[in-house]
mmCIF file of C-alpha atoms in Angstrom:
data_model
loop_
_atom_site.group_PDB
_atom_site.id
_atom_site.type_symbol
_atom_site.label_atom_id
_atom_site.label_comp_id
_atom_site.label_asym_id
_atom_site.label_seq_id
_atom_site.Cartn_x
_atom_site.Cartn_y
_atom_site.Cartn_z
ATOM 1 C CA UNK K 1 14.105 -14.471 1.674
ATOM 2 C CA UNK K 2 12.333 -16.628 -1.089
ATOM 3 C CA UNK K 3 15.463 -17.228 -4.064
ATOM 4 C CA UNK K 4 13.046 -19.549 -6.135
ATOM 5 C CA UNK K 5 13.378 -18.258 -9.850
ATOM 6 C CA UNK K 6 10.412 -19.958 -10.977
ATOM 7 C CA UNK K 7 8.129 -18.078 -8.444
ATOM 8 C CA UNK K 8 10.005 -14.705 -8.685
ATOM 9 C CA UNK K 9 9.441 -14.929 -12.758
ATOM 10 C CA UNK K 10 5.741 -16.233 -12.246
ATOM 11 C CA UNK K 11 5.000 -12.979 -9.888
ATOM 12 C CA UNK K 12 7.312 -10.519 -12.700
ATOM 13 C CA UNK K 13 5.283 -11.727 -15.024
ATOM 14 C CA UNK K 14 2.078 -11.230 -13.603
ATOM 15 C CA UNK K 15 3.144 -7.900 -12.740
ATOM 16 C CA UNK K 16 4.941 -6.775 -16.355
ATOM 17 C CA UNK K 17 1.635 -8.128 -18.041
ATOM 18 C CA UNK K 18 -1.303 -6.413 -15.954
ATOM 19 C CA UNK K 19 0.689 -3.377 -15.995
ATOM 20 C CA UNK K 20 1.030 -3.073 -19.574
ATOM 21 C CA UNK K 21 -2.801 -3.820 -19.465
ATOM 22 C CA UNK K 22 -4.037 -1.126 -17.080
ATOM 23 C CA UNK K 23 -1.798 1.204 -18.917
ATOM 24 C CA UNK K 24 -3.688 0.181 -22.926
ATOM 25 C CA UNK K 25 -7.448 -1.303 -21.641
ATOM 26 C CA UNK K 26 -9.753 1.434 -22.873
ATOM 27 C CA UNK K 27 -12.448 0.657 -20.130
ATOM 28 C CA UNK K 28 -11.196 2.147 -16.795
ATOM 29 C CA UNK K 29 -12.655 -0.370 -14.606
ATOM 30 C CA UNK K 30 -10.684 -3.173 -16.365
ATOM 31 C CA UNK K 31 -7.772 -0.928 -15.892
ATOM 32 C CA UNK K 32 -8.300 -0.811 -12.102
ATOM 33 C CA UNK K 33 -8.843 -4.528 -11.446
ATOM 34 C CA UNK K 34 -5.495 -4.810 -13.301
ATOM 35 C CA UNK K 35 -4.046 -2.375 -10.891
ATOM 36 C CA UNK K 36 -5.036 -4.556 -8.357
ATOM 37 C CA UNK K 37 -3.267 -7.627 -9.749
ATOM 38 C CA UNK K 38 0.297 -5.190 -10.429
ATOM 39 C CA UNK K 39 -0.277 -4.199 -7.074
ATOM 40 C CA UNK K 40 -0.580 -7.459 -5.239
ATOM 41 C CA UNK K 41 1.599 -9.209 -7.639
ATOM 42 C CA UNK K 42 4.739 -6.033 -5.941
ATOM 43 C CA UNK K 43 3.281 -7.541 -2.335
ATOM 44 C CA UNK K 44 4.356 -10.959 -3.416
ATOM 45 C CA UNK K 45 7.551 -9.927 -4.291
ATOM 46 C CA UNK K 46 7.939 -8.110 -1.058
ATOM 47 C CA UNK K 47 7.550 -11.242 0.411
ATOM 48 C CA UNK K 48 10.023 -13.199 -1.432
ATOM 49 C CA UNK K 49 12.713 -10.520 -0.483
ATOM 50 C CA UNK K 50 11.433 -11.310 2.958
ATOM 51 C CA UNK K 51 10.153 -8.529 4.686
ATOM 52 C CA UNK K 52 6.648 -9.560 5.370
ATOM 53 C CA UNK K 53 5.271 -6.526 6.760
ATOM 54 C CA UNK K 54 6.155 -4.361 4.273
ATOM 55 C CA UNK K 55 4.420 -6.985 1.817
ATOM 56 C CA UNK K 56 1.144 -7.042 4.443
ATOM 57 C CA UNK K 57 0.924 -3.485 4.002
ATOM 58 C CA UNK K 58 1.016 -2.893 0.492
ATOM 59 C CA UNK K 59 -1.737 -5.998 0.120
ATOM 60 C CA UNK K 60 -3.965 -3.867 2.742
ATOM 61 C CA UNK K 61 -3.421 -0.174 1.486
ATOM 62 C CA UNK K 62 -2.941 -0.737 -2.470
ATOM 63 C CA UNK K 63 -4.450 -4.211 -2.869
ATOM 64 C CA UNK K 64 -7.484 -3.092 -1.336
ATOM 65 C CA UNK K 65 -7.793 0.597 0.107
ATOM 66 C CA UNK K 66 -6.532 2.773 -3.116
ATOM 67 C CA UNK K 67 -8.836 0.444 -5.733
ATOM 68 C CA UNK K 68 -11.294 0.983 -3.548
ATOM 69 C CA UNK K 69 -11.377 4.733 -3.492
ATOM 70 C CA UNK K 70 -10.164 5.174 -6.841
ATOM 71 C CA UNK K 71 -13.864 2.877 -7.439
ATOM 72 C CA UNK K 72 -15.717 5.094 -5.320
ATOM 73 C CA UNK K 73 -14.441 8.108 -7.220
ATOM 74 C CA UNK K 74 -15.602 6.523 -10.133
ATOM 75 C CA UNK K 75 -18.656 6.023 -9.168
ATOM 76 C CA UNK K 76 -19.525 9.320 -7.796
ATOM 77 C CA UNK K 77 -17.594 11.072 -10.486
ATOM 78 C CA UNK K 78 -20.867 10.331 -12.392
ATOM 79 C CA UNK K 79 -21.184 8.504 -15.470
ATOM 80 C CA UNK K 80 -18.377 9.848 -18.599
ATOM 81 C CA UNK K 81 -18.554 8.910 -22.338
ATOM 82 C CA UNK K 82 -16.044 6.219 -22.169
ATOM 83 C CA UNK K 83 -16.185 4.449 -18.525
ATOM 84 C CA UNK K 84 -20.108 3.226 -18.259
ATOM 85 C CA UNK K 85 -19.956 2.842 -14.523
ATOM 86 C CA UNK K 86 -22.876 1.081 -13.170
ATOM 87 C CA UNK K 87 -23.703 -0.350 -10.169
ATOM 88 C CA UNK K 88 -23.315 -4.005 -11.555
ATOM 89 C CA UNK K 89 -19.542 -3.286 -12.021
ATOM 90 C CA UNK K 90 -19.238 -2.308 -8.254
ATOM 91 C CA UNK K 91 -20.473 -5.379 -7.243
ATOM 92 C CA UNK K 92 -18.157 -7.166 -9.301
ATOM 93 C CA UNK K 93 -15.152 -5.155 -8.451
ATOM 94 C CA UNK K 94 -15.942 -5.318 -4.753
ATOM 95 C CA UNK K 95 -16.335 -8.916 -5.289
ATOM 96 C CA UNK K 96 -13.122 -9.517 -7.295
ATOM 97 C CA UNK K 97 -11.114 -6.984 -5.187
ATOM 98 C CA UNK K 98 -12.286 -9.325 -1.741
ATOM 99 C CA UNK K 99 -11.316 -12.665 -3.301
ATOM 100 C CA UNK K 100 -8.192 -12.060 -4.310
ATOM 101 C CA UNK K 101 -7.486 -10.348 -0.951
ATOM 102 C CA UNK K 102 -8.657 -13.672 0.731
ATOM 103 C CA UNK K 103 -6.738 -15.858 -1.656
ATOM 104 C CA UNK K 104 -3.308 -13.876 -0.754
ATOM 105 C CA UNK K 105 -4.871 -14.014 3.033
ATOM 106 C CA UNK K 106 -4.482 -17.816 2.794
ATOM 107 C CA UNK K 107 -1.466 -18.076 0.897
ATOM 108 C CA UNK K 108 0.287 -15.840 3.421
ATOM 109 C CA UNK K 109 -1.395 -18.015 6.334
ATOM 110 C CA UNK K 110 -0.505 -21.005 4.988
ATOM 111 C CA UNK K 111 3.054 -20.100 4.189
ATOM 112 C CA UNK K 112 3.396 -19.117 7.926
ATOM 113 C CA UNK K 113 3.208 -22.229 9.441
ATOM 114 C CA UNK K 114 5.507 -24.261 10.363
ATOM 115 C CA UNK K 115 4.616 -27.807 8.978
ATOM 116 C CA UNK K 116 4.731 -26.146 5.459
ATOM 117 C CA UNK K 117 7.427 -24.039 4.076
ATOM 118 C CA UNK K 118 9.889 -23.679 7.331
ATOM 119 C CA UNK K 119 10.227 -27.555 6.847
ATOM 120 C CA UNK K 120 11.932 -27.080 3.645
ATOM 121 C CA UNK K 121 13.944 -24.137 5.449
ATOM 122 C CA UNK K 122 12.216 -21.798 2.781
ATOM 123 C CA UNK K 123 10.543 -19.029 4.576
ATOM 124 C CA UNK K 124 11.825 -17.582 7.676
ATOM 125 C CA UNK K 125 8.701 -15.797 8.235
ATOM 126 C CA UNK K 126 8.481 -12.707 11.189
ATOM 127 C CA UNK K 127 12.280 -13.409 12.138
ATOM 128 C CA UNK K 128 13.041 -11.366 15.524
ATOM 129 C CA UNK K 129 15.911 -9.885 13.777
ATOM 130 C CA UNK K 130 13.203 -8.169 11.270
ATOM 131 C CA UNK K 131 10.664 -7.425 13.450
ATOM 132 C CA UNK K 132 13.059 -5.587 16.382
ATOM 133 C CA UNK K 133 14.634 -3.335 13.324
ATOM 134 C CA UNK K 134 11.240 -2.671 11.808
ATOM 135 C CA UNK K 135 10.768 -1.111 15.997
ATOM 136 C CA UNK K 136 14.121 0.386 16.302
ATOM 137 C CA UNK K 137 13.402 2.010 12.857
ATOM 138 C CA UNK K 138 10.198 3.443 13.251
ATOM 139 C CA UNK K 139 10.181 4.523 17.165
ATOM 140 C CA UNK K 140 13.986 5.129 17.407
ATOM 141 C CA UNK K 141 16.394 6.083 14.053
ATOM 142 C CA UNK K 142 13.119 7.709 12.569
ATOM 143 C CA UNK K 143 10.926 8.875 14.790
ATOM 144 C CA UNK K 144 10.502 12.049 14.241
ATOM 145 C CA UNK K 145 9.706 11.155 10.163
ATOM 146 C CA UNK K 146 6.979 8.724 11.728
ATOM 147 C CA UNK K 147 5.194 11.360 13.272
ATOM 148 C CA UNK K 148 5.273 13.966 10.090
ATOM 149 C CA UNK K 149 3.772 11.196 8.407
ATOM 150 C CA UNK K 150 0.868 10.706 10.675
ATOM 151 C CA UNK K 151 0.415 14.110 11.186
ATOM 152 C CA UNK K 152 0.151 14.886 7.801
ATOM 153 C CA UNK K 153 -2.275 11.899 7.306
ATOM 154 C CA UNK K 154 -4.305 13.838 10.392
ATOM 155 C CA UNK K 155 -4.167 17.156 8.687
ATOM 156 C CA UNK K 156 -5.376 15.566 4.787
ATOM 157 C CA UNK K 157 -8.661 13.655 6.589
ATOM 158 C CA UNK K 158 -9.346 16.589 8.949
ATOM 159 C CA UNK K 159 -9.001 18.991 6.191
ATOM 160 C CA UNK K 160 -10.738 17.043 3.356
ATOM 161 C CA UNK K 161 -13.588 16.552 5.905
ATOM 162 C CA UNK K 162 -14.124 20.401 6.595
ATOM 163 C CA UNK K 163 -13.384 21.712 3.378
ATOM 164 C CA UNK K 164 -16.190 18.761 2.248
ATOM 165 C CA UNK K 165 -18.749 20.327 5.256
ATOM 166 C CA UNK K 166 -18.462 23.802 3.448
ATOM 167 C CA UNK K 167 -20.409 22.446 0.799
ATOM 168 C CA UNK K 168 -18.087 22.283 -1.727
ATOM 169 C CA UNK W 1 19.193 -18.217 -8.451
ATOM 170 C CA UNK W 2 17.423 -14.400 -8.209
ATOM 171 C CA UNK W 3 19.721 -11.869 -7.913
ATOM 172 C CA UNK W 4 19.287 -8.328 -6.412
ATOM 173 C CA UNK W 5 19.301 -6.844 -10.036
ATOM 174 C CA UNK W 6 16.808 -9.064 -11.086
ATOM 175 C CA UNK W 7 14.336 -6.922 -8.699
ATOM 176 C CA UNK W 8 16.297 -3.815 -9.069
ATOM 177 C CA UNK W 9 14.882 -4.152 -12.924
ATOM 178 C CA UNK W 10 11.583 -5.247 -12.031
ATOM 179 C CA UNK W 11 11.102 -2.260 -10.007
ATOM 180 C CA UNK W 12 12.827 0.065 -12.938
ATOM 181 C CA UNK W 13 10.375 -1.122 -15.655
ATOM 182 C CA UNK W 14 7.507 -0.621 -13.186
ATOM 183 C CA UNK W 15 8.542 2.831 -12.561
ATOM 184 C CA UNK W 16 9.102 3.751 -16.203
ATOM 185 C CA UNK W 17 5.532 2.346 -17.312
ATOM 186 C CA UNK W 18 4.327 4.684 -14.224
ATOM 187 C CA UNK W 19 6.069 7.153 -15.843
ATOM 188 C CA UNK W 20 4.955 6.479 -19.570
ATOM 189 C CA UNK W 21 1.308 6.595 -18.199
ATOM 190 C CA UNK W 22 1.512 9.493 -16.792
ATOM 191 C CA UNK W 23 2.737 11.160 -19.516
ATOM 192 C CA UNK W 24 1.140 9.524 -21.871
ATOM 193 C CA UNK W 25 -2.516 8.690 -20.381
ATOM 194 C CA UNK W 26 -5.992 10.873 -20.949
ATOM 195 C CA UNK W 27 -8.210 9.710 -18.430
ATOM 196 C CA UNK W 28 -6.945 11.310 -14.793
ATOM 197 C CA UNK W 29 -7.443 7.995 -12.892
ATOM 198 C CA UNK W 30 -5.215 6.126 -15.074
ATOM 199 C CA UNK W 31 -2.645 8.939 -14.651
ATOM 200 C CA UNK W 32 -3.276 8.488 -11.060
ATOM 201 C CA UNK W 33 -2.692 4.765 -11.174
ATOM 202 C CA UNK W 34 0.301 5.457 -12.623
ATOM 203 C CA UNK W 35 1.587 7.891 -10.188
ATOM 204 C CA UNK W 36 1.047 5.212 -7.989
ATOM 205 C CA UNK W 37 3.042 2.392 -10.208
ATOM 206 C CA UNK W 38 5.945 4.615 -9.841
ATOM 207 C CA UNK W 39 5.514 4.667 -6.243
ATOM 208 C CA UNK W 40 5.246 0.609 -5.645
ATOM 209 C CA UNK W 41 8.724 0.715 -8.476
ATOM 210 C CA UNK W 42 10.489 3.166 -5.915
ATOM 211 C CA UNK W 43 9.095 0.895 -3.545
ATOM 212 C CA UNK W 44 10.499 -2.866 -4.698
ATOM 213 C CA UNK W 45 14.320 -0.956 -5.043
ATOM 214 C CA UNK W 46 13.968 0.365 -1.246
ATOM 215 C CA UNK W 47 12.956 -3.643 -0.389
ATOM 216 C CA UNK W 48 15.391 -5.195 -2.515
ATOM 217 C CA UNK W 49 17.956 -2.182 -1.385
ATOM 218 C CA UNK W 50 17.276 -3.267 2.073
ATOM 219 C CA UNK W 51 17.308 -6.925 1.693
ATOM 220 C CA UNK W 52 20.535 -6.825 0.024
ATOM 221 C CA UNK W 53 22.327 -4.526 1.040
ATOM 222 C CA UNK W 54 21.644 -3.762 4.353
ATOM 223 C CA UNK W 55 21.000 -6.498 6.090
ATOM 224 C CA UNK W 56 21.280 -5.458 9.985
ATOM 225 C CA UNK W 57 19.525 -2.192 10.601
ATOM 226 C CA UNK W 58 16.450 -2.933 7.233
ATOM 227 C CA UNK W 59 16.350 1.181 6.247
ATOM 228 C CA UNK W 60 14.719 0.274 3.439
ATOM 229 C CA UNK W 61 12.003 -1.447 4.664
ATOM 230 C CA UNK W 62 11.007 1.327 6.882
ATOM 231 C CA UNK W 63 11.121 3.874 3.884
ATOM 232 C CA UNK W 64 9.178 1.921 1.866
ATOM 233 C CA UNK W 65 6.718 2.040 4.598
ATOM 234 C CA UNK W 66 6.835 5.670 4.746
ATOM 235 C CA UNK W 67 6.679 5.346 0.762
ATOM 236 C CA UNK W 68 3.230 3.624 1.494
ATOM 237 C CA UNK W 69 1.866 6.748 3.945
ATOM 238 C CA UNK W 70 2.893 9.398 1.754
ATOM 239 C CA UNK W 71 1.154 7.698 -1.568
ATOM 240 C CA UNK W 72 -1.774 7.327 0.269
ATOM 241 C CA UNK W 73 -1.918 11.228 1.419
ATOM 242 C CA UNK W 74 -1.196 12.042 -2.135
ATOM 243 C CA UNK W 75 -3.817 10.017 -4.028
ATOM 244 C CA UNK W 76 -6.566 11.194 -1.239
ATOM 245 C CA UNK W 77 -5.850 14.752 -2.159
ATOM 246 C CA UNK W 78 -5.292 14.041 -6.153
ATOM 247 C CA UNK W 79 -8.556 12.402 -5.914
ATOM 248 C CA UNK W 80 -10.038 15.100 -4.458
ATOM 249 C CA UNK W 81 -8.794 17.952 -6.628
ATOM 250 C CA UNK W 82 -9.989 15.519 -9.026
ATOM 251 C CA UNK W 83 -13.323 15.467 -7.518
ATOM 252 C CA UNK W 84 -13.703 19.245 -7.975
ATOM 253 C CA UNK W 85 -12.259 19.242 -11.148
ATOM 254 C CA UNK W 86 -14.948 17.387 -12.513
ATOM 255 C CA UNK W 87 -17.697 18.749 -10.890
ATOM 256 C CA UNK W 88 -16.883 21.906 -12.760
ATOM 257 C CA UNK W 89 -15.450 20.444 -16.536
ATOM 258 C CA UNK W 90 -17.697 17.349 -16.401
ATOM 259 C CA UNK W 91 -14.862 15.296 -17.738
ATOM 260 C CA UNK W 92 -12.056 13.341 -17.054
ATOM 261 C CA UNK W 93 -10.086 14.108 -20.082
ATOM 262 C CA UNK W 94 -6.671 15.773 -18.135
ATOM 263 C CA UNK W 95 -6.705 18.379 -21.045
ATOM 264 C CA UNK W 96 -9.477 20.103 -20.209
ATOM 265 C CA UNK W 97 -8.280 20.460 -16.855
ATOM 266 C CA UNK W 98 -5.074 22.667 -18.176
ATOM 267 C CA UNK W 99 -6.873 25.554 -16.272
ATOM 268 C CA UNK W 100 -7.443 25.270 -12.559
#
C-alpha cells in the first residue's frame, strides 16, 4: 500500500474534478472522455491501497471496454440534436482512450520493477500473500458466486446475440 | 499520512455524484455513466474495506471484482434496452422513454 498524501490528493482530485465535469459538460462525448479520466483516476487509487489486480481490472473493463461501448452506442444510436457524433470524434476518442491506457500501461510497468519504487520500500507490488487470497477467494470461499457471475455474463452475450439475429 | 476514511470519503462523494446524475441527468448515457460512478464508489469502500480492515483473507478485493462483472452485465443490457428505446422514440431524452 502507497500512504503518500501528495499522490492520493493528486489522483482525488483528478477524480472529484472530471466527475463533476462529465456530470455538467453539455456535449456527451466530452462527458465520456471525462468518464474515462474518473475511471482510471479510481484504478490509481486501487493501486495505492495495494491490490493491483483489482486496479488492472478496472483500467481494462472501465478505462477502456465500457467507454468504448458506451462510444459505439453513440455512434450507432444515430446522430441527436445535442451530441453531433461524427466520425472525426471516434477517431479522437479511440485515440485519447488508447494513450492514456498506454500511459497507465507504463506507469504500472515501471512501478513494478524492482530498481524503482521497491528500492524506496514503496510498492510491494503482486505480494504472494495477495495473490494466494485473490485464489483462495475466487476458486475456494466463493466459488460458487464466481460461476453465477460467468454464467450470467454467458447468458447476457448469448442472449443479446439471438435476440439481435431476430432482427430486432 | 492517508487514512482509511480519507478513501472511505472519496468513494462516498463518488457514489453520491453517481447518484445526483442519475437523478438528475437527461441524456440516458450520462445516467448510465452515472450508474456506473456509483458502482466504482461502492467499489473504492470494498478496496479500502479490504485493505484496512481485513488484511489476511482480502474479501473485499474479490467483491469488488465481482462488483466489476456484474456492472459490466448491467451496462450491456442498459445499453441495449437503450438501443431499442431509441430506435423507436428517436431520442435520448430519458423522459420520453417513461413508456416502455
Amino acid at each position: 500500500m502507497i500512504s503518500n498524501p501528495v499522490l492520493f490528493y493528486i489522483a482525488s482530485f483528478i477524480l472529484i474534478v472530471f466527475a463533476f465535469l462529465t456530470m455538467f459538460l453539455k456535449n456527451i462525448i466530452y462527458s465520456l472522455l471525462s468518464s474515462v479520466m474518473v475511471f482510471f483516476s479510481a484504478g490509481l487509487l486501487f493501486y495505492f491501497l495495494g491490490s493491483e489486480y483489482n486496479a488492472i481490472i478496472q483500467a481494462a473493463i472501465y478505462g477502456f471496454a465500457v467507454p468504448i461501448i458506451i462510444g459505439l452506442s453513440i455512434m450507432f444510436g444515430g446522430k441527436c440534436s445535442k451530441c453531433e457524433f461524427t466520425l472525426k470524434y471516434a477517431t479522437i476518442l479511440a485515440s485519447l482512450i488508447f494513450c492514456l491506457g498506454f500511459v497507465y500501461v507504463i506507469m504500472m510497468s515501471v512501478s513494478m520493477l524492482p530498481e524503482t519504487f521497491n528500492i524506496v520500500g514503496l510498492v510491494k507490488s503482486n505480494s504472494y500473500e495477495v495473490i494466494s487470497s485473490f485464489a483462495k477467494g475466487i476458486f475456494i470461499n466463493y466459488v460458487w458466486a464466481f460461476e453465477l457471475v460467468s454464467l450470467l455474463l454467458t447468458v447476457v452475450i448469448a442472449g443479446l446475440t439471438m435476440y439481435r439475429k431476430k432482427g430486432v | 499520512m492517508v487514512g482509511m476514511y480519507h478513501y472511505l470519503f472519496l468513494g462516498l462523494f463518488l457514489f453520491v455524484v453517481g447518484l445526483l446524475g442519475s437523478m438528475l441527468a437527461k441524456n440516458v448515457i450520462k445516467v448510465l455513466i452515472a450508474i456506473e460512478f456509483m458502482l466504482t464508489g461502492i467499489n473504492i469502500n470494498f478496496v479500502t474495506f479490504g485493505t484496512f480492515c481485513d488484511g489476511v483473507n482480502f474479501h473485499g478485493y474479490i467483491i469488488a471484482l465481482f462488483y466489476v462483472g456484474i456492472g459490466a452485465v448491467e451496462l450491456a443490457v442498459a445499453l441495449f434496452i437503450f438501443y431499442l428505446m431509441y430506435q423507436k422514440k428517436k431520442s435520448n431524452n430519458i423522459e420520453k422513454y417513461s413508456e416502455l
